[in-house]
Amino acid sequence: MIQIGNKKINTNIFLAPLSASSDLAFRLIAREQGAKFCFFEMIDSNSLVYGSPRSERILQTCPEDQPIAAQILGADPEIMLKAAELILNRAPITFLDINAACPVRKVCKKGAGAYFLNNPAPLVRVIERLSSTLSIPITVKMRVGLNQVDIPSAVQFAKSCESSGASALFVHGRSQSQENVGPVNYEAIRAIKESVEIPVFGSGNILNPPLAKKMFDETRCDGILIAKGSFGNPSIYRDIETYLATGTWHPAIELREKLKFLKKHLLLVQQIKGPHAICHIGELAKICLWYLKGFSSSSRMRAQIFKSQNNQELLAQIESIMGDDLSGEISPCAEKI
């Protein structure tokens, strides 16, 4: 149980807002395997306000997809407020997160995302406007530096967010220039945790249960945000909870079990997107790569799958692979602690 603003949430392990990845099908598979709290994909506030069909599709949800939060990207307080109101009209979100962490250059050039790290004044105005107007808590996703990790600046930035009305911080332990690769700076996250009174979530390199425990132990954070660790591994949430409670974890996963998850994921995509799923073969192939990573015969399986022209052919290829002799196909956790 964790409290963010006036909201009590029954877990401190969240699925992150993963752009072009954590759609409804992704979230439903994750929830089935133990995820208790999820984010929508990141939402561009300008695109949503000006009627982008893709931004509206991101908000697709259902009663089983609760509780949930939204993260918005932008810089203009009034546009972001309008975006927040549109989201609230579509989905009963628990809280709203402001993205001050996106490292993409074209985003930063627009004065959004990680741009705020060196220019917090516009973000302060956004936090103040949203927190004083909306009835739900406002949170901030941040990084710990621009060109390099800068702990004093990151701590000051976190304090500015808190004093402006933020109810929690999600801290990615890398600099903007690192993007999503390289070591995570646990010391920086811990320094932020020790400098503020609001909850702090650690993010970055949480690829398996031991790394989740390391994040908690090294930073004393209140919760964690799971991103790439959930790709093709929907049971990571349950595995983390079990590991934190018992210290046990079985990283070896049979290929047949992974293929069952993959098949269910693709069927959900087909069910949700209907006949339009035929137009998303690239997206479907990406999903397949997540689940097949780490197996010795993955290159052969990829070659089979990439022959597919639509969802039906893709499912047929998976059925064919499942009919093969898969004995000995075990994928240990490929990521080192």
GROMACS .gro file of C-alpha atoms in nm:
model
  337
    1MET     CA    1   0.000   0.000   0.000
    2ILE     CA    2   0.125   0.347  -0.090
    3GLN     CA    3  -0.039   0.688  -0.077
    4ILE     CA    4   0.004   0.947  -0.351
    5GLY     CA    5  -0.170   1.268  -0.257
    6ASN     CA    6  -0.521   1.173  -0.151
    7LYS     CA    7  -0.512   0.836  -0.330
    8LYS     CA    8  -0.428   0.504  -0.168
    9ILE     CA    9  -0.288   0.241  -0.406
   10ASN     CA   10  -0.254  -0.126  -0.314
   11THR     CA   11   0.091  -0.175  -0.467
   12ASN     CA   12   0.420   0.010  -0.504
   13ILE     CA   13   0.523  -0.174  -0.823
   14PHE     CA   14   0.390   0.011  -1.130
   15LEU     CA   15   0.397  -0.055  -1.503
   16ALA     CA   16   0.558   0.251  -1.663
   17PRO     CA   17   0.405   0.461  -1.944
   18LEU     CA   18   0.579   0.298  -2.241
   19SER     CA   19   0.537   0.492  -2.564
   20ALA     CA   20   0.421   0.270  -2.853
   21SER     CA   21   0.428  -0.037  -2.628
   22SER     CA   22   0.203  -0.044  -2.320
   23ASP     CA   23  -0.131  -0.042  -2.502
   24LEU     CA   24  -0.449  -0.206  -2.371
   25ALA     CA   25  -0.348  -0.558  -2.479
   26PHE     CA   26  -0.005  -0.517  -2.314
   27ARG     CA   27  -0.165  -0.396  -1.990
   28LEU     CA   28  -0.427  -0.670  -1.974
   29ILE     CA   29  -0.162  -0.940  -2.012
   30ALA     CA   30   0.045  -0.769  -1.742
   31ARG     CA   31  -0.253  -0.741  -1.508
   32GLU     CA   32  -0.337  -1.108  -1.556
   33GLN     CA   33   0.018  -1.192  -1.446
   34GLY     CA   34   0.026  -0.973  -1.138
   35ALA     CA   35   0.051  -0.606  -1.237
   36LYS     CA   36  -0.176  -0.416  -1.000
   37PHE     CA   37  -0.121  -0.062  -1.128
   38CYS     CA   38  -0.049   0.057  -1.481
   39PHE     CA   39   0.001   0.372  -1.685
   40PHE     CA   40  -0.142   0.445  -2.026
   41GLU     CA   41   0.123   0.501  -2.292
   42MET     CA   42   0.274   0.850  -2.275
   43ILE     CA   43   0.031   1.108  -2.418
   44ASP     CA   44   0.140   1.419  -2.608
   45SER     CA   45  -0.085   1.696  -2.472
   46ASN     CA   46  -0.081   1.901  -2.793
   47SER     CA   47  -0.172   1.600  -3.008
   48LEU     CA   48  -0.459   1.508  -2.777
   49VAL     CA   49  -0.601   1.860  -2.758
   50TYR     CA   50  -0.585   1.904  -3.135
   51GLY     CA   51  -0.760   1.576  -3.203
   52SER     CA   52  -0.488   1.332  -3.306
   53PRO     CA   53  -0.656   0.991  -3.362
   54ARG     CA   54  -0.351   0.813  -3.225
   55SER     CA   55  -0.358   1.010  -2.900
   56GLU     CA   56  -0.725   0.926  -2.858
   57ARG     CA   57  -0.655   0.555  -2.924
   58ILE     CA   58  -0.397   0.556  -2.646
   59LEU     CA   59  -0.682   0.615  -2.400
   60GLN     CA   60  -0.858   0.292  -2.494
   61THR     CA   61  -0.940   0.104  -2.174
   62CYS     CA   62  -1.196  -0.128  -2.011
   63PRO     CA   63  -1.324  -0.209  -1.659
   64GLU     CA   64  -1.055  -0.474  -1.612
   65ASP     CA   65  -0.787  -0.213  -1.685
   66GLN     CA   66  -0.804  -0.044  -1.345
   67PRO     CA   67  -0.654   0.125  -1.152
   68ILE     CA   68  -0.460   0.335  -1.401
   69ALA     CA   69  -0.272   0.665  -1.434
   70ALA     CA   70  -0.183   0.887  -1.728
   71GLN     CA   71   0.139   1.067  -1.818
   72ILE     CA   72   0.133   1.376  -2.039
   73LEU     CA   73   0.409   1.544  -2.234
   74GLY     CA   74   0.404   1.917  -2.301
   75ALA     CA   75   0.509   2.263  -2.186
   76ASP     CA   76   0.208   2.496  -2.202
   77PRO     CA   77   0.007   2.493  -1.876
   78GLU     CA   78  -0.326   2.568  -2.046
   79ILE     CA   79  -0.282   2.306  -2.318
   80MET     CA   80  -0.180   2.050  -2.058
   81LEU     CA   81  -0.480   2.138  -1.844
   82LYS     CA   82  -0.711   2.086  -2.144
   83ALA     CA   83  -0.540   1.755  -2.214
   84ALA     CA   84  -0.587   1.650  -1.852
   85GLU     CA   85  -0.957   1.736  -1.867
   86LEU     CA   86  -0.997   1.534  -2.188
   87ILE     CA   87  -0.828   1.237  -2.023
   88LEU     CA   88  -1.048   1.263  -1.714
   89ASN     CA   89  -1.357   1.265  -1.936
   90ARG     CA   90  -1.241   0.941  -2.095
   91ALA     CA   91  -1.088   0.744  -1.808
   92PRO     CA   92  -1.103   0.742  -1.426
   93ILE     CA   93  -0.730   0.796  -1.372
   94THR     CA   94  -0.588   0.783  -1.020
   95PHE     CA   95  -0.333   1.057  -1.079
   96LEU     CA   96  -0.168   1.252  -1.360
   97ASP     CA   97   0.206   1.248  -1.425
   98ILE     CA   98   0.403   1.521  -1.603
   99ASN     CA   99   0.690   1.397  -1.819
  100ALA     CA  100   1.014   1.580  -1.739
  101ALA     CA  101   1.230   1.284  -1.839
  102CYS     CA  102   1.189   1.215  -2.211
  103PRO     CA  103   1.543   1.241  -2.358
  104VAL     CA  104   1.441   1.265  -2.725
  105ARG     CA  105   1.598   1.576  -2.882
  106LYS     CA  106   1.294   1.685  -3.083
  107VAL     CA  107   1.089   1.677  -2.763
  108CYS     CA  108   1.345   1.878  -2.569
  109LYS     CA  109   1.368   2.134  -2.852
  110LYS     CA  110   0.998   2.201  -2.797
  111GLY     CA  111   1.067   2.286  -2.433
  112ALA     CA  112   0.928   1.962  -2.293
  113GLY     CA  113   1.054   1.638  -2.140
  114ALA     CA  114   1.411   1.649  -2.009
  115TYR     CA  115   1.437   2.015  -2.118
  116PHE     CA  116   1.282   2.103  -1.783
  117LEU     CA  117   1.582   1.964  -1.593
  118ASN     CA  118   1.786   2.273  -1.677
  119ASN     CA  119   1.486   2.507  -1.702
  120PRO     CA  120   1.246   2.420  -1.419
  121ALA     CA  121   1.048   2.747  -1.420
  122PRO     CA  122   0.804   2.639  -1.697
  123LEU     CA  123   0.751   2.305  -1.523
  124VAL     CA  124   0.678   2.481  -1.195
  125ARG     CA  125   0.403   2.678  -1.370
  126VAL     CA  126   0.257   2.358  -1.513
  127ILE     CA  127   0.258   2.180  -1.175
  128GLU     CA  128   0.103   2.479  -1.000
  129ARG     CA  129  -0.169   2.519  -1.263
  130LEU     CA  130  -0.267   2.153  -1.271
  131SER     CA  131  -0.241   2.082  -0.897
  132SER     CA  132  -0.449   2.389  -0.810
  133THR     CA  133  -0.721   2.310  -1.065
  134LEU     CA  134  -0.760   1.932  -1.076
  135SER     CA  135  -0.891   1.712  -0.796
  136ILE     CA  136  -0.642   1.432  -0.861
  137PRO     CA  137  -0.276   1.426  -0.754
  138ILE     CA  138  -0.007   1.555  -0.991
  139THR     CA  139   0.326   1.372  -1.011
  140VAL     CA  140   0.649   1.423  -1.207
  141LYS     CA  141   0.877   1.183  -1.395
  142MET     CA  142   1.235   1.317  -1.391
  143ARG     CA  143   1.597   1.223  -1.459
  144VAL     CA  144   1.910   1.289  -1.255
  145GLY     CA  145   2.099   1.513  -1.496
  146LEU     CA  146   2.145   1.636  -1.852
  147ASN     CA  147   2.487   1.560  -2.002
  148GLN     CA  148   2.588   1.375  -1.688
  149VAL     CA  149   2.448   1.282  -1.350
  150ASP     CA  150   2.429   1.594  -1.134
  151ILE     CA  151   2.306   1.504  -0.786
  152PRO     CA  152   2.287   1.857  -0.635
  153SER     CA  153   2.088   1.986  -0.933
  154ALA     CA  154   1.862   1.680  -0.935
  155VAL     CA  155   1.789   1.725  -0.565
  156GLN     CA  156   1.707   2.093  -0.614
  157PHE     CA  157   1.484   2.006  -0.910
  158ALA     CA  158   1.299   1.748  -0.700
  159LYS     CA  159   1.247   2.000  -0.421
  160SER     CA  160   1.107   2.252  -0.671
  161CYS     CA  161   0.858   1.993  -0.795
  162GLU     CA  162   0.750   1.913  -0.440
  163SER     CA  163   0.709   2.277  -0.336
  164SER     CA  164   0.507   2.347  -0.652
  165GLY     CA  165   0.249   2.082  -0.566
  166ALA     CA  166   0.378   1.747  -0.694
  167SER     CA  167   0.250   1.454  -0.487
  168ALA     CA  168   0.516   1.201  -0.594
  169LEU     CA  169   0.830   1.171  -0.807
  170PHE     CA  170   0.927   0.898  -1.052
  171VAL     CA  171   1.305   0.918  -1.083
  172HIS     CA  172   1.492   0.759  -1.372
  173GLY     CA  173   1.845   0.711  -1.244
  174ARG     CA  174   2.020   0.812  -1.567
  175SER     CA  175   2.103   1.143  -1.733
  176GLN     CA  176   1.936   1.268  -2.050
  177SER     CA  177   2.247   1.191  -2.255
  178GLN     CA  178   2.244   0.829  -2.136
  179GLU     CA  179   1.888   0.790  -2.260
  180ASN     CA  180   1.800   0.432  -2.157
  181VAL     CA  181   2.143   0.268  -2.156
  182GLY     CA  182   2.436   0.257  -1.919
  183PRO     CA  183   2.452   0.229  -1.541
  184VAL     CA  184   2.179   0.360  -1.313
  185ASN     CA  185   2.294   0.602  -1.044
  186TYR     CA  186   2.132   0.471  -0.726
  187GLU     CA  187   2.307   0.735  -0.516
  188ALA     CA  188   2.121   1.011  -0.699
  189ILE     CA  189   1.782   0.848  -0.645
  190ARG     CA  190   1.861   0.798  -0.278
  191ALA     CA  191   1.968   1.161  -0.239
  192ILE     CA  192   1.635   1.272  -0.385
  193LYS     CA  193   1.446   1.032  -0.158
  194GLU     CA  194   1.622   1.179   0.145
  195SER     CA  195   1.553   1.538   0.038
  196VAL     CA  196   1.174   1.531  -0.007
  197GLU     CA  197   0.871   1.423   0.195
  198ILE     CA  198   0.663   1.293  -0.097
  199PRO     CA  199   0.692   0.934  -0.229
  200VAL     CA  200   0.984   0.862  -0.461
  201PHE     CA  201   0.978   0.578  -0.715
  202GLY     CA  202   1.298   0.440  -0.862
  203SER     CA  203   1.322   0.367  -1.234
  204GLY     CA  204   1.586   0.228  -1.469
  205ASN     CA  205   1.736  -0.116  -1.533
  206ILE     CA  206   1.473  -0.306  -1.334
  207LEU     CA  207   1.491  -0.611  -1.559
  208ASN     CA  208   1.435  -0.887  -1.305
  209PRO     CA  209   1.347  -0.943  -0.936
  210PRO     CA  210   1.705  -0.916  -0.799
  211LEU     CA  211   1.747  -0.581  -0.976
  212ALA     CA  212   1.414  -0.466  -0.831
  213LYS     CA  213   1.540  -0.553  -0.482
  214LYS     CA  214   1.866  -0.374  -0.557
  215MET     CA  215   1.672  -0.059  -0.646
  216PHE     CA  216   1.484  -0.072  -0.316
  217ASP     CA  217   1.794  -0.155  -0.111
  218GLU     CA  218   2.029   0.099  -0.269
  219THR     CA  219   1.789   0.393  -0.284
  220ARG     CA  220   1.533   0.332  -0.006
  221CYS     CA  221   1.273   0.437  -0.260
  222ASP     CA  222   0.902   0.399  -0.185
  223GLY     CA  223   0.821   0.214  -0.506
  224ILE     CA  224   0.949   0.112  -0.848
  225LEU     CA  225   0.851   0.167  -1.209
  226ILE     CA  226   0.889  -0.130  -1.446
  227ALA     CA  227   0.963  -0.049  -1.810
  228LYS     CA  228   1.166  -0.269  -2.047
  229GLY     CA  229   1.179  -0.546  -1.788
  230SER     CA  230   0.817  -0.620  -1.875
  231PHE     CA  231   0.877  -0.667  -2.251
  232GLY     CA  232   0.790  -1.029  -2.324
  233ASN     CA  233   0.792  -1.095  -1.950
  234PRO     CA  234   0.445  -1.015  -1.814
  235SER     CA  235   0.499  -1.220  -1.497
  236ILE     CA  236   0.777  -0.987  -1.374
  237TYR     CA  237   0.539  -0.810  -1.132
  238ARG     CA  238   0.437  -1.132  -0.958
  239ASP     CA  239   0.797  -1.257  -0.967
  240ILE     CA  240   0.920  -0.938  -0.799
  241GLU     CA  241   0.658  -0.960  -0.525
  242THR     CA  242   0.750  -1.324  -0.459
  243TYR     CA  243   1.122  -1.249  -0.455
  244LEU     CA  244   1.084  -0.955  -0.217
  245ALA     CA  245   0.874  -1.170   0.018
  246THR     CA  246   1.067  -1.499   0.003
  247GLY     CA  247   1.403  -1.439  -0.167
  248THR     CA  248   1.325  -1.707  -0.425
  249TRP     CA  249   1.305  -1.670  -0.801
  250HIS     CA  250   1.322  -1.916  -1.089
  251PRO     CA  251   1.454  -1.729  -1.394
  252ALA     CA  252   1.451  -2.027  -1.633
  253ILE     CA  253   1.140  -2.013  -1.854
  254GLU     CA  254   1.040  -2.279  -2.103
  255LEU     CA  255   0.991  -2.162  -2.459
  256ARG     CA  256   0.651  -2.331  -2.478
  257GLU     CA  257   0.533  -2.124  -2.181
  258LYS     CA  258   0.659  -1.804  -2.344
  259LEU     CA  259   0.481  -1.894  -2.667
  260LYS     CA  260   0.154  -1.937  -2.477
  261PHE     CA  261   0.190  -1.583  -2.343
  262LEU     CA  262   0.280  -1.457  -2.690
  263LYS     CA  263  -0.019  -1.625  -2.852
  264LYS     CA  264  -0.253  -1.479  -2.590
  265HIS     CA  265  -0.101  -1.134  -2.638
  266LEU     CA  266  -0.153  -1.147  -3.015
  267LEU     CA  267  -0.510  -1.273  -2.975
  268LEU     CA  268  -0.581  -0.979  -2.745
  269VAL     CA  269  -0.442  -0.737  -3.004
  270GLN     CA  270  -0.668  -0.896  -3.265
  271GLN     CA  271  -0.969  -0.883  -3.034
  272ILE     CA  272  -0.913  -0.519  -2.939
  273LYS     CA  273  -0.818  -0.386  -3.282
  274GLY     CA  274  -1.045  -0.616  -3.480
  275PRO     CA  275  -0.997  -0.640  -3.855
  276HIS     CA  276  -0.757  -0.346  -3.843
  277ALA     CA  277  -0.497  -0.573  -3.681
  278ILE     CA  278  -0.399  -0.677  -4.031
  279CYS     CA  279  -0.247  -0.330  -4.070
  280HIS     CA  280  -0.020  -0.373  -3.769
  281ILE     CA  281   0.206  -0.661  -3.872
  282GLY     CA  282   0.516  -0.456  -3.782
  283GLU     CA  283   0.377  -0.400  -3.434
  284LEU     CA  284   0.293  -0.769  -3.402
  285ALA     CA  285   0.642  -0.872  -3.510
  286LYS     CA  286   0.786  -0.638  -3.244
  287ILE     CA  287   0.577  -0.813  -2.980
  288CYS     CA  288   0.709  -1.149  -3.102
  289LEU     CA  289   1.069  -1.031  -3.064
  290TRP     CA  290   1.005  -0.944  -2.699
  291TYR     CA  291   0.890  -1.295  -2.616
  292LEU     CA  292   1.150  -1.484  -2.820
  293LYS     CA  293   1.456  -1.298  -2.689
  294GLY     CA  294   1.718  -1.519  -2.529
  295PHE     CA  295   1.623  -1.857  -2.674
  296SER     CA  296   1.884  -2.051  -2.872
  297SER     CA  297   1.653  -2.100  -3.170
  298SER     CA  298   1.517  -1.745  -3.170
  299SER     CA  299   1.678  -1.658  -3.507
  300ARG     CA  300   1.504  -1.953  -3.675
  301MET     CA  301   1.173  -1.861  -3.514
  302ARG     CA  302   1.210  -1.497  -3.617
  303ALA     CA  303   1.268  -1.603  -3.977
  304GLN     CA  304   0.944  -1.803  -3.969
  305ILE     CA  305   0.746  -1.524  -3.808
  306PHE     CA  306   0.867  -1.254  -4.045
  307LYS     CA  307   0.717  -1.445  -4.336
  308SER     CA  308   0.373  -1.356  -4.200
  309GLN     CA  309   0.163  -1.095  -4.378
  310ASN     CA  310  -0.111  -1.057  -4.116
  311ASN     CA  311  -0.218  -1.158  -3.768
  312GLN     CA  312  -0.376  -1.486  -3.879
  313GLU     CA  313  -0.059  -1.602  -4.054
  314LEU     CA  314   0.146  -1.496  -3.753
  315LEU     CA  315  -0.069  -1.703  -3.517
  316ALA     CA  316  -0.042  -2.000  -3.754
  317GLN     CA  317   0.338  -1.970  -3.747
  318ILE     CA  318   0.336  -1.969  -3.367
  319GLU     CA  319   0.111  -2.277  -3.363
  320SER     CA  320   0.357  -2.444  -3.597
  321ILE     CA  321   0.652  -2.360  -3.372
  322MET     CA  322   0.462  -2.487  -3.066
  323GLY     CA  323   0.415  -2.817  -3.249
  324ASP     CA  324   0.792  -2.858  -3.290
  325ASP     CA  325   1.016  -3.042  -3.046
  326LEU     CA  326   1.100  -2.767  -2.797
  327SER     CA  327   1.274  -2.984  -2.539
  328GLY     CA  328   1.577  -2.814  -2.394
  329GLU     CA  329   1.459  -2.468  -2.498
  330ILE     CA  330   1.503  -2.281  -2.171
  331SER     CA  331   1.573  -1.911  -2.145
  332PRO     CA  332   1.765  -1.811  -1.833
  333CYS     CA  333   1.752  -1.446  -1.737
  334ALA     CA  334   1.997  -1.296  -1.985
  335GLU     CA  335   2.049  -0.977  -1.786
  336LYS     CA  336   2.329  -0.973  -1.530
  337ILE     CA  337   2.280  -0.818  -1.191
   0.00000   0.00000   0.00000
